[in-house]
Short mmCIF file of C-alpha atoms and ligand atoms in Angstrom, two decimals:
data_model
loop_
_atom_site.label_atom_id
_atom_site.label_comp_id
_atom_site.label_asym_id
_atom_site.label_seq_id
_atom_site.Cartn_x
_atom_site.Cartn_y
_atom_site.Cartn_z
CA MET A 1 0.00 0.00 0.00
CA SER A 2 1.37 3.43 -0.85
CA ASP A 3 1.67 5.87 2.01
CA GLN A 4 -1.14 8.03 0.59
CA SER A 5 -3.55 5.13 0.41
CA GLU A 6 -2.67 4.21 3.99
CA PHE A 7 -3.43 7.75 5.18
CA ARG A 8 -6.70 7.59 3.21
CA GLN A 9 -7.55 4.30 4.88
CA ARG A 10 -7.02 5.84 8.33
CA ARG A 11 -9.28 8.77 7.48
CA LYS A 12 -11.96 6.38 6.28
CA GLN A 13 -11.78 4.49 9.55
CA LEU A 14 -12.14 7.70 11.52
CA LEU A 15 -15.12 8.75 9.40
CA ARG A 16 -16.73 5.40 10.15
CA GLN A 17 -16.01 5.74 13.88
CA ILE A 18 -17.78 9.07 14.33
CA ASP A 19 -21.48 9.24 13.61
CA LYS A 20 -23.09 11.25 10.84
CA SER A 21 -24.19 14.07 13.10
CA ALA A 22 -20.62 14.73 14.17
CA VAL A 23 -17.54 16.53 12.86
CA ALA A 24 -13.92 15.88 13.83
CA ILE A 25 -11.30 18.63 13.75
CA LEU A 26 -7.55 18.29 14.09
CA ALA A 27 -4.89 20.99 13.87
CA SER A 28 -1.29 20.93 12.75
CA ALA A 29 1.49 21.73 15.23
CA PRO A 30 2.42 25.42 15.46
CA VAL A 31 5.75 26.84 14.36
CA ARG A 32 7.83 27.48 17.46
CA ILE A 33 10.31 30.32 17.82
CA ARG A 34 13.80 29.45 19.00
CA ASN A 35 15.00 33.02 19.33
CA LYS A 36 14.09 36.31 17.67
CA ASP A 37 13.14 35.37 14.10
CA VAL A 38 14.69 31.89 14.11
CA GLU A 39 12.32 28.97 14.18
CA TYR A 40 12.86 25.48 15.61
CA PRO A 41 12.90 22.83 12.89
CA TYR A 42 9.25 22.06 12.20
CA ARG A 43 7.78 18.83 13.56
CA GLN A 44 4.19 17.97 12.71
CA ASP A 45 1.69 16.96 15.41
CA SER A 46 1.63 13.16 15.49
CA ASP A 47 -2.17 12.73 15.46
CA PHE A 48 -2.49 15.19 12.60
CA TYR A 49 0.26 13.45 10.66
CA TYR A 50 -1.25 10.02 11.32
CA LEU A 51 -4.39 11.04 9.44
CA THR A 52 -3.09 13.44 6.82
CA GLY A 53 0.59 12.76 6.08
CA PHE A 54 0.70 16.56 5.69
CA ASN A 55 3.83 18.22 7.03
CA GLU A 56 3.01 21.94 6.96
CA PRO A 57 2.04 24.24 9.83
CA ASP A 58 -1.09 26.46 9.72
CA ALA A 59 -3.32 23.59 8.67
CA LEU A 60 -6.61 22.24 9.93
CA ALA A 61 -8.19 18.94 8.92
CA ILE A 62 -11.97 18.61 9.12
CA PHE A 63 -13.74 15.27 8.87
CA ALA A 64 -17.45 15.49 8.18
CA PRO A 65 -19.16 12.13 7.54
CA ALA A 66 -21.66 12.09 4.66
CA ARG A 67 -20.90 15.68 3.64
CA GLU A 68 -21.98 16.04 0.03
CA GLN A 69 -19.08 18.14 -1.22
CA GLY A 70 -16.63 15.72 0.38
CA GLU A 71 -15.90 14.32 3.81
CA TYR A 72 -12.28 15.40 4.15
CA VAL A 73 -11.58 19.13 4.10
CA LEU A 74 -8.08 20.50 4.51
CA LEU A 75 -7.42 24.13 5.36
CA CYS A 76 -3.84 25.22 4.75
CA ARG A 77 -1.59 28.01 3.57
CA LYS A 78 -2.33 29.24 0.05
CA PHE A 79 0.54 28.84 -2.39
CA ASP A 80 2.63 31.96 -1.98
CA GLU A 81 4.98 33.03 -4.78
CA LYS A 82 6.92 35.33 -2.45
CA ASN A 83 7.40 32.70 0.25
CA ALA A 84 8.47 30.23 -2.41
CA VAL A 85 11.48 32.46 -3.02
CA TRP A 86 12.44 32.74 0.65
CA THR A 87 11.45 29.47 2.30
CA GLY A 88 10.56 27.17 -0.56
CA ARG A 89 7.42 25.72 -1.99
CA ASN A 90 4.32 25.03 0.07
CA VAL A 91 1.79 22.72 -1.53
CA GLY A 92 -1.10 25.20 -1.52
CA LEU A 93 -4.77 24.39 -2.06
CA ASP A 94 -4.26 22.51 -5.34
CA GLY A 95 -1.54 20.39 -3.78
CA ALA A 96 -3.72 19.66 -0.75
CA ARG A 97 -6.26 18.08 -3.11
CA ALA A 98 -3.97 16.51 -5.68
CA GLU A 99 -1.13 15.31 -3.47
CA TYR A 100 -2.80 14.82 -0.10
CA GLY A 101 -6.23 13.58 -1.09
CA ALA A 102 -8.36 16.39 0.36
CA ASP A 103 -11.89 16.43 -1.11
CA GLU A 104 -11.89 20.19 -0.72
CA ALA A 105 -9.18 22.64 0.31
CA PHE A 106 -9.53 26.20 1.62
CA ALA A 107 -7.19 28.90 2.83
CA ILE A 108 -6.50 28.71 6.55
CA ASP A 109 -7.36 32.44 6.76
CA ASP A 110 -10.98 31.50 6.00
CA LEU A 111 -11.17 29.05 8.91
CA GLU A 112 -14.16 30.58 10.73
CA THR A 113 -16.31 30.94 7.59
CA VAL A 114 -15.56 27.49 6.22
CA LEU A 115 -15.96 25.77 9.56
CA ALA A 116 -19.21 27.58 10.35
CA THR A 117 -20.74 26.16 7.17
CA ILE A 118 -19.55 22.64 7.88
CA LEU A 119 -20.81 22.78 11.48
CA GLU A 120 -24.37 23.59 10.42
CA ASN A 121 -26.77 20.98 11.78
CA ARG A 122 -24.00 18.87 13.31
CA LYS A 123 -24.59 17.97 16.94
CA ARG A 124 -21.19 16.86 18.14
CA VAL A 125 -17.68 18.15 17.54
CA TYR A 126 -14.65 15.95 18.18
CA TYR A 127 -11.87 18.37 18.93
CA PRO A 128 -8.89 18.33 21.31
CA ILE A 129 -9.87 21.38 23.34
CA GLY A 130 -7.23 23.20 25.37
CA ARG A 131 -4.12 22.53 23.30
CA ASP A 132 -4.06 25.92 21.63
CA ARG A 133 -5.94 28.89 23.08
CA GLU A 134 -5.96 30.92 19.90
CA LEU A 135 -7.34 28.04 17.86
CA ASP A 136 -9.92 27.24 20.57
CA GLN A 137 -11.12 30.83 20.20
CA ARG A 138 -11.37 30.63 16.40
CA ILE A 139 -13.34 27.38 16.61
CA MET A 140 -15.70 28.98 19.14
CA ASP A 141 -16.12 31.97 16.83
CA ALA A 142 -17.20 29.54 14.11
CA VAL A 143 -19.65 27.86 16.49
CA ASN A 144 -21.05 31.27 17.43
CA GLN A 145 -21.57 32.07 13.76
CA VAL A 146 -23.71 28.95 13.47
CA ARG A 147 -25.61 29.86 16.64
CA GLU A 148 -26.55 33.16 15.02
CA ARG A 149 -28.30 31.22 12.26
CA THR A 150 -30.59 29.24 14.54
CA ARG A 151 -33.50 31.54 13.75
CA ALA A 152 -33.15 30.36 10.15
CA GLY A 153 -33.77 26.85 11.42
CA ILE A 154 -30.15 25.83 11.52
CA GLU A 155 -28.89 23.89 14.52
CA ALA A 156 -25.54 24.53 16.18
CA PRO A 157 -23.37 21.85 17.84
CA THR A 158 -24.13 21.20 21.48
CA GLU A 159 -21.41 18.74 22.42
CA PHE A 160 -17.62 18.94 22.37
CA VAL A 161 -15.87 15.60 22.77
CA ALA A 162 -12.21 14.70 23.16
CA MET A 163 -11.13 12.59 20.21
CA GLU A 164 -7.67 11.46 21.26
CA ARG A 165 -8.90 8.09 22.50
CA LEU A 166 -10.34 7.17 19.10
CA LEU A 167 -7.01 7.73 17.42
CA HIS A 168 -4.70 6.57 20.16
CA GLU A 169 -6.23 3.13 20.42
CA ARG A 170 -5.49 2.72 16.70
CA ARG A 171 -2.01 4.23 16.87
CA LEU A 172 -1.16 1.62 19.49
CA ILE A 173 -1.38 -1.19 16.93
CA LYS A 174 1.13 -0.57 14.15
CA THR A 175 0.35 -1.40 10.53
CA PRO A 176 2.91 -3.29 8.39
CA ARG A 177 3.98 0.02 6.80
CA GLU A 178 4.49 1.64 10.20
CA ILE A 179 6.55 -1.35 11.32
CA GLU A 180 8.65 -1.05 8.18
CA LEU A 181 9.39 2.61 8.97
CA MET A 182 10.21 1.76 12.58
CA ARG A 183 12.55 -0.98 11.40
CA GLU A 184 14.35 1.54 9.21
CA ALA A 185 14.68 4.00 12.10
CA ALA A 186 15.93 1.14 14.30
CA GLU A 187 18.48 -0.02 11.74
CA VAL A 188 20.07 3.38 11.34
CA SER A 189 20.03 3.90 15.11
CA VAL A 190 21.83 0.57 15.56
CA ALA A 191 24.46 1.73 13.05
CA ALA A 192 24.81 4.98 15.00
CA HIS A 193 25.39 3.12 18.28
CA LYS A 194 28.00 0.94 16.61
CA ARG A 195 29.69 4.02 15.25
CA ALA A 196 29.67 5.55 18.75
CA MET A 197 31.32 2.42 20.18
CA ARG A 198 33.91 2.39 17.41
CA MET A 199 34.89 6.02 17.86
CA CYS A 200 34.87 6.05 21.65
CA LYS A 201 38.21 6.46 23.47
CA PRO A 202 39.53 8.21 26.56
CA GLY A 203 40.22 11.92 26.13
CA LEU A 204 37.32 12.61 23.79
CA TYR A 205 34.28 14.54 25.04
CA GLU A 206 30.66 13.43 25.21
CA TYR A 207 29.78 15.80 22.36
CA HIS A 208 32.24 14.04 20.06
CA ILE A 209 30.13 10.91 20.46
CA GLU A 210 26.93 12.91 19.97
CA ALA A 211 28.40 14.21 16.70
CA GLU A 212 29.01 10.63 15.53
CA LEU A 213 25.42 9.65 16.34
CA LEU A 214 23.96 12.63 14.50
CA HIS A 215 26.31 12.08 11.57
CA GLU A 216 25.02 8.53 11.14
CA PHE A 217 21.36 9.61 11.44
CA ILE A 218 21.65 12.50 9.02
CA ARG A 219 23.69 10.70 6.40
CA HIS A 220 20.69 8.37 6.06
CA GLY A 221 18.28 11.28 5.64
CA MET A 222 17.06 11.05 9.23
CA ARG A 223 17.49 14.74 9.89
CA SER A 224 16.44 14.72 13.52
CA PRO A 225 16.88 12.42 16.49
CA ALA A 226 13.59 11.27 18.00
CA TYR A 227 14.64 13.02 21.26
CA PRO A 228 17.81 14.80 22.40
CA CYS A 229 20.77 12.39 22.54
CA ILE A 230 21.90 11.38 26.02
CA VAL A 231 25.67 10.84 26.04
CA ALA A 232 26.59 10.41 29.67
CA ALA A 233 30.07 9.44 30.85
CA GLY A 234 30.79 8.10 34.33
CA SER A 235 28.41 9.31 37.01
CA ASN A 236 26.57 11.57 34.51
CA ALA A 237 24.76 8.34 33.59
CA CYS A 238 22.97 8.51 36.96
CA VAL A 239 21.17 11.66 35.75
CA LEU A 240 18.29 10.04 33.87
CA HIS A 241 17.63 12.83 31.35
CA TYR A 242 21.22 14.10 31.08
CA THR A 243 21.67 16.01 27.80
CA GLU A 244 24.48 18.44 28.60
CA ASN A 245 26.96 16.17 26.79
CA MET A 246 30.00 18.38 27.56
CA SER A 247 32.16 16.18 29.84
CA GLU A 248 35.39 14.37 29.10
CA LEU A 249 35.40 10.60 28.55
CA LYS A 250 37.74 9.25 31.19
CA ASP A 251 39.75 6.06 31.06
CA GLY A 252 38.04 3.53 33.32
CA ASP A 253 34.57 5.10 33.13
CA LEU A 254 31.48 3.76 31.42
CA LEU A 255 29.61 5.68 28.75
CA LEU A 256 25.80 5.53 28.58
CA VAL A 257 24.37 6.45 25.17
CA ASP A 258 20.60 6.79 24.80
CA ALA A 259 19.87 7.85 21.22
CA GLY A 260 17.41 7.05 18.45
CA ALA A 261 16.68 8.45 15.02
CA GLU A 262 13.32 9.66 13.77
CA TRP A 263 12.25 8.46 10.32
CA GLN A 264 9.15 9.88 8.66
CA ASN A 265 8.11 10.86 12.17
CA TYR A 266 8.61 7.34 13.62
CA ALA A 267 11.01 6.91 16.53
CA ALA A 268 13.71 4.48 17.53
CA ASP A 269 14.94 4.54 21.13
CA ILE A 270 18.12 2.62 22.03
CA THR A 271 20.42 2.69 25.03
CA ARG A 272 23.78 1.01 25.23
CA THR A 273 26.31 1.37 28.03
CA PHE A 274 29.94 0.48 27.32
CA PRO A 275 33.42 1.09 28.72
CA VAL A 276 35.21 4.20 27.44
CA ASN A 277 38.44 2.19 27.09
CA GLY A 278 36.73 -0.90 25.65
CA LYS A 279 37.10 -3.14 28.72
CA PHE A 280 34.66 -3.45 31.64
CA SER A 281 36.13 -3.34 35.15
CA LYS A 282 34.98 -6.10 37.49
CA PRO A 283 32.38 -4.03 39.39
CA GLN A 284 31.10 -2.48 36.13
CA ARG A 285 30.76 -5.93 34.62
CA THR A 286 28.91 -7.24 37.68
CA ILE A 287 26.28 -4.51 37.54
CA TYR A 288 26.12 -4.66 33.74
CA GLU A 289 25.37 -8.37 33.69
CA LEU A 290 22.67 -7.92 36.29
CA VAL A 291 20.92 -5.27 34.18
CA LEU A 292 21.33 -7.47 31.11
CA GLU A 293 19.77 -10.43 32.89
CA ALA A 294 16.86 -8.20 33.96
CA GLN A 295 16.42 -7.05 30.38
CA ARG A 296 16.41 -10.63 29.07
CA ALA A 297 13.80 -11.62 31.65
CA ALA A 298 11.67 -8.60 30.72
CA ILE A 299 11.88 -9.20 26.96
CA GLU A 300 10.82 -12.78 27.56
CA GLN A 301 7.63 -11.47 29.13
CA ALA A 302 6.87 -9.19 26.18
CA GLN A 303 4.50 -11.68 24.56
CA PRO A 304 0.97 -11.52 23.18
CA GLY A 305 -1.46 -12.30 25.97
CA LYS A 306 0.86 -11.04 28.72
CA ARG A 307 -0.02 -7.85 30.53
CA TRP A 308 1.79 -4.52 30.29
CA ASN A 309 3.24 -4.81 33.80
CA GLU A 310 4.74 -8.28 33.36
CA PRO A 311 8.03 -7.25 31.69
CA HIS A 312 8.51 -4.58 34.39
CA ASP A 313 7.74 -6.99 37.20
CA ALA A 314 10.17 -9.55 35.78
CA ALA A 315 12.93 -6.93 35.58
CA VAL A 316 12.27 -5.74 39.13
CA ARG A 317 12.48 -9.29 40.45
CA VAL A 318 15.81 -10.03 38.77
CA LEU A 319 17.27 -6.68 39.84
CA THR A 320 16.10 -7.03 43.44
CA GLU A 321 17.45 -10.57 43.74
CA GLY A 322 20.77 -9.43 42.27
CA LEU A 323 21.01 -6.40 44.55
CA VAL A 324 20.47 -8.65 47.57
CA LYS A 325 23.21 -11.04 46.38
CA LEU A 326 25.61 -8.12 46.01
CA GLY A 327 24.74 -6.83 49.47
CA LEU A 328 23.31 -3.62 48.07
CA LEU A 329 19.88 -4.45 49.52
CA GLU A 330 19.18 -6.44 52.65
CA GLY A 331 16.08 -8.42 53.46
CA GLN A 332 13.56 -10.73 51.90
CA VAL A 333 13.18 -10.31 48.14
CA SER A 334 9.37 -10.34 48.13
CA LYS A 335 9.20 -7.72 50.90
CA LEU A 336 11.85 -5.56 49.22
CA ILE A 337 9.80 -5.67 46.01
CA LYS A 338 6.60 -4.81 47.87
CA ASP A 339 8.34 -1.92 49.65
CA GLU A 340 9.92 -0.82 46.34
CA ALA A 341 13.37 -0.84 47.95
CA TYR A 342 14.92 -1.25 44.48
CA LYS A 343 13.82 2.29 43.65
CA ARG A 344 16.95 3.61 45.32
CA PHE A 345 18.86 2.20 42.32
CA TYR A 346 16.12 1.75 39.72
CA MET A 347 13.65 4.62 39.77
CA HIS A 348 11.97 4.44 36.36
CA ARG A 349 9.72 1.91 34.71
CA THR A 350 10.93 -0.73 32.30
CA GLY A 351 9.47 0.74 29.12
CA HIS A 352 6.88 2.68 27.20
CA TRP A 353 4.97 2.44 23.91
CA LEU A 354 7.00 3.55 20.92
CA GLY A 355 5.79 4.93 17.58
CA LEU A 356 5.14 8.37 16.13
CA ASP A 357 6.02 9.71 19.58
CA VAL A 358 8.96 8.29 21.44
CA HIS A 359 6.74 7.96 24.50
CA ASP A 360 3.88 6.92 22.30
CA VAL A 361 0.16 7.21 22.92
CA GLY A 362 -2.16 4.48 24.16
CA ASP A 363 -3.42 3.69 27.64
CA TYR A 364 -1.34 1.37 29.79
CA LYS A 365 -4.37 0.37 31.81
CA VAL A 366 -7.81 -0.57 30.54
CA GLY A 367 -10.24 0.05 33.36
CA ASP A 368 -8.42 -1.21 36.44
CA GLU A 369 -6.35 -3.82 34.60
CA TRP A 370 -2.96 -3.49 32.95
CA ARG A 371 -3.37 -3.76 29.18
CA THR A 372 -2.89 -7.10 27.47
CA LEU A 373 -0.07 -7.09 24.92
CA ALA A 374 -1.11 -7.87 21.34
CA PRO A 375 0.59 -8.28 17.94
CA GLY A 376 1.49 -4.94 16.33
CA MET A 377 2.24 -3.16 19.62
CA THR A 378 5.75 -1.72 19.90
CA LEU A 379 7.43 -0.93 23.18
CA THR A 380 10.83 -0.35 24.71
CA VAL A 381 12.40 -2.62 27.31
CA GLU A 382 14.91 -0.58 29.27
CA PRO A 383 15.90 -1.61 32.78
CA GLY A 384 18.82 0.12 34.47
CA LEU A 385 20.75 0.53 37.69
CA TYR A 386 22.07 3.86 38.88
CA MET A 387 24.62 3.92 41.70
CA SER A 388 24.75 7.65 42.24
CA SER A 389 27.82 8.96 44.08
CA ARG A 390 25.30 10.69 46.35
CA LEU A 391 24.38 7.30 47.85
CA THR A 392 26.71 7.55 50.85
CA GLU A 393 25.96 4.11 52.28
CA ILE A 394 27.12 2.00 49.32
CA ASP A 395 30.58 0.51 48.81
CA ALA A 396 33.00 2.80 46.95
CA ARG A 397 33.52 0.31 44.12
CA TRP A 398 29.90 0.76 42.91
CA LYS A 399 29.79 4.53 43.12
CA GLY A 400 29.18 6.44 39.92
CA ILE A 401 28.15 3.38 37.91
CA GLY A 402 25.05 4.10 35.82
CA ILE A 403 23.81 1.48 33.39
CA ARG A 404 20.75 1.20 31.17
CA ILE A 405 20.14 -1.24 28.34
CA GLU A 406 17.26 -0.39 26.04
CA ASP A 407 15.81 -2.15 23.01
CA ASP A 408 12.73 -1.69 20.84
CA VAL A 409 10.41 -4.67 20.80
CA LEU A 410 7.58 -5.54 18.42
CA ILE A 411 4.93 -7.92 19.73
CA THR A 412 4.20 -10.58 17.10
CA GLU A 413 1.74 -13.49 16.81
CA GLU A 414 4.48 -15.89 17.93
CA GLY A 415 6.12 -13.79 20.63
CA ASN A 416 8.26 -10.79 19.87
CA GLN A 417 10.97 -9.35 17.66
CA VAL A 418 13.72 -7.09 18.94
CA LEU A 419 14.03 -4.42 16.25
CA THR A 420 17.31 -3.14 17.66
CA ALA A 421 19.06 -6.48 18.20
CA GLY A 422 21.95 -5.50 15.91
CA ALA A 423 23.62 -3.26 18.51
CA PRO A 424 26.27 -5.19 20.49
CA LYS A 425 24.92 -5.97 23.95
CA THR A 426 26.66 -8.71 25.90
CA VAL A 427 29.96 -7.95 27.63
CA LEU A 428 31.75 -10.18 25.15
CA GLU A 429 30.05 -8.64 22.09
CA ILE A 430 30.84 -5.12 23.25
CA GLU A 431 34.45 -5.82 24.19
CA GLN A 432 35.11 -7.67 20.95
CA PHE A 433 33.41 -5.02 18.84
CA MET A 434 35.35 -2.22 20.49
CA GLN A 435 38.62 -4.10 20.13
CA ASP A 436 38.08 -4.70 16.42
N1 LIG B 501 15.04 8.18 25.51
C1 LIG B 501 13.91 8.33 26.30
C2 LIG B 501 13.54 7.09 26.96
O1 LIG B 501 14.31 6.16 26.99
O2 LIG B 501 12.45 6.94 27.43
MN1 LIG B 502 12.84 4.76 26.18
MN1 LIG B 503 15.88 5.90 25.55
#
């Protein structure tokens, strides 16, 4: 299926989901200013992209089931000759129809007028209220225009409903095309991690490794990472969202690299932790192998029919048992788990959904129950242990060791597939790879 026919398919499904007396409205992401007149690189809103494939700002998609002139209306920027000179071509109204499958296209400047017409005699509006004040106001202005026509026998909408759920339940199960894109993002991210391992040596700085990661992403056309690269040497690895990336790589330290490319808006998310000098010390190896064992146990639980919490619970059990064996926790394993004693060293959960957003959408609980895993779901499995130097009570040999191992896992009919398996992971694989 071509990408355009897949987007069309998704719109059709949405139109079937909402009833004929309703309208659904979704807006593009705004342009954000970095400083003065410099913009951040544009990134489309994931829900909007999921339905439209349209990558411009200042756009609004309207879905109106059974509308005679067409059910899919796209409002966007008109083609602008002057802008074409300065910032390049925008697709304009003709392009919105011809290239993006809109039944009708209008200028975004006419939003209130166009929307007011479409809202006539519709009862319910699916719209994510509260994301953008200015847009909320424009939508309300359109509704008020319809209200003014009630004396002419026209009805105005009476209900506003959040629509995220409708889309997010679908985004949770990836189509074959989405999986293909995620595989491509994963493949290039694996290559980037290998490149980072190859280039790593004492005396370099964290940003040198970041440069290698970005080089590998960009040379494959993946112009942006899916999130800021974490390149954390030594005890910096104990800062979970460390992105400063300015420290020196010291002989004898570990380096934690958490980095993934974004490809056609789909994310990869990989963490590898390896020795700066290519050889694990004994304490580093001990902790590393414990995290690795926890990750193996968690991945084994990532199966169709298992619940969302099962990989996490498996990781917590392995980690807690290991911490007791090492004397880092004392007491009965089951009680330590119940009391969450492991949180001193492992304070985050074992994963998250992955897709158009790195922390992708979809509920983790359905009612009171953890969600059951099913084929087509993609998630990360990323246990870690963080022996912060601030932990005064632990033995000096552990201090400053921060380790996380993260892979991207697709749930399949038979079990699972690790999309990021190509990045060296065992102690032996890493040491051999870095030596070669
Ligand atoms: N890189 C973000 C995360 O691992 O969740
Ligand atoms: Mn992650
Ligand atoms: Mn990550």
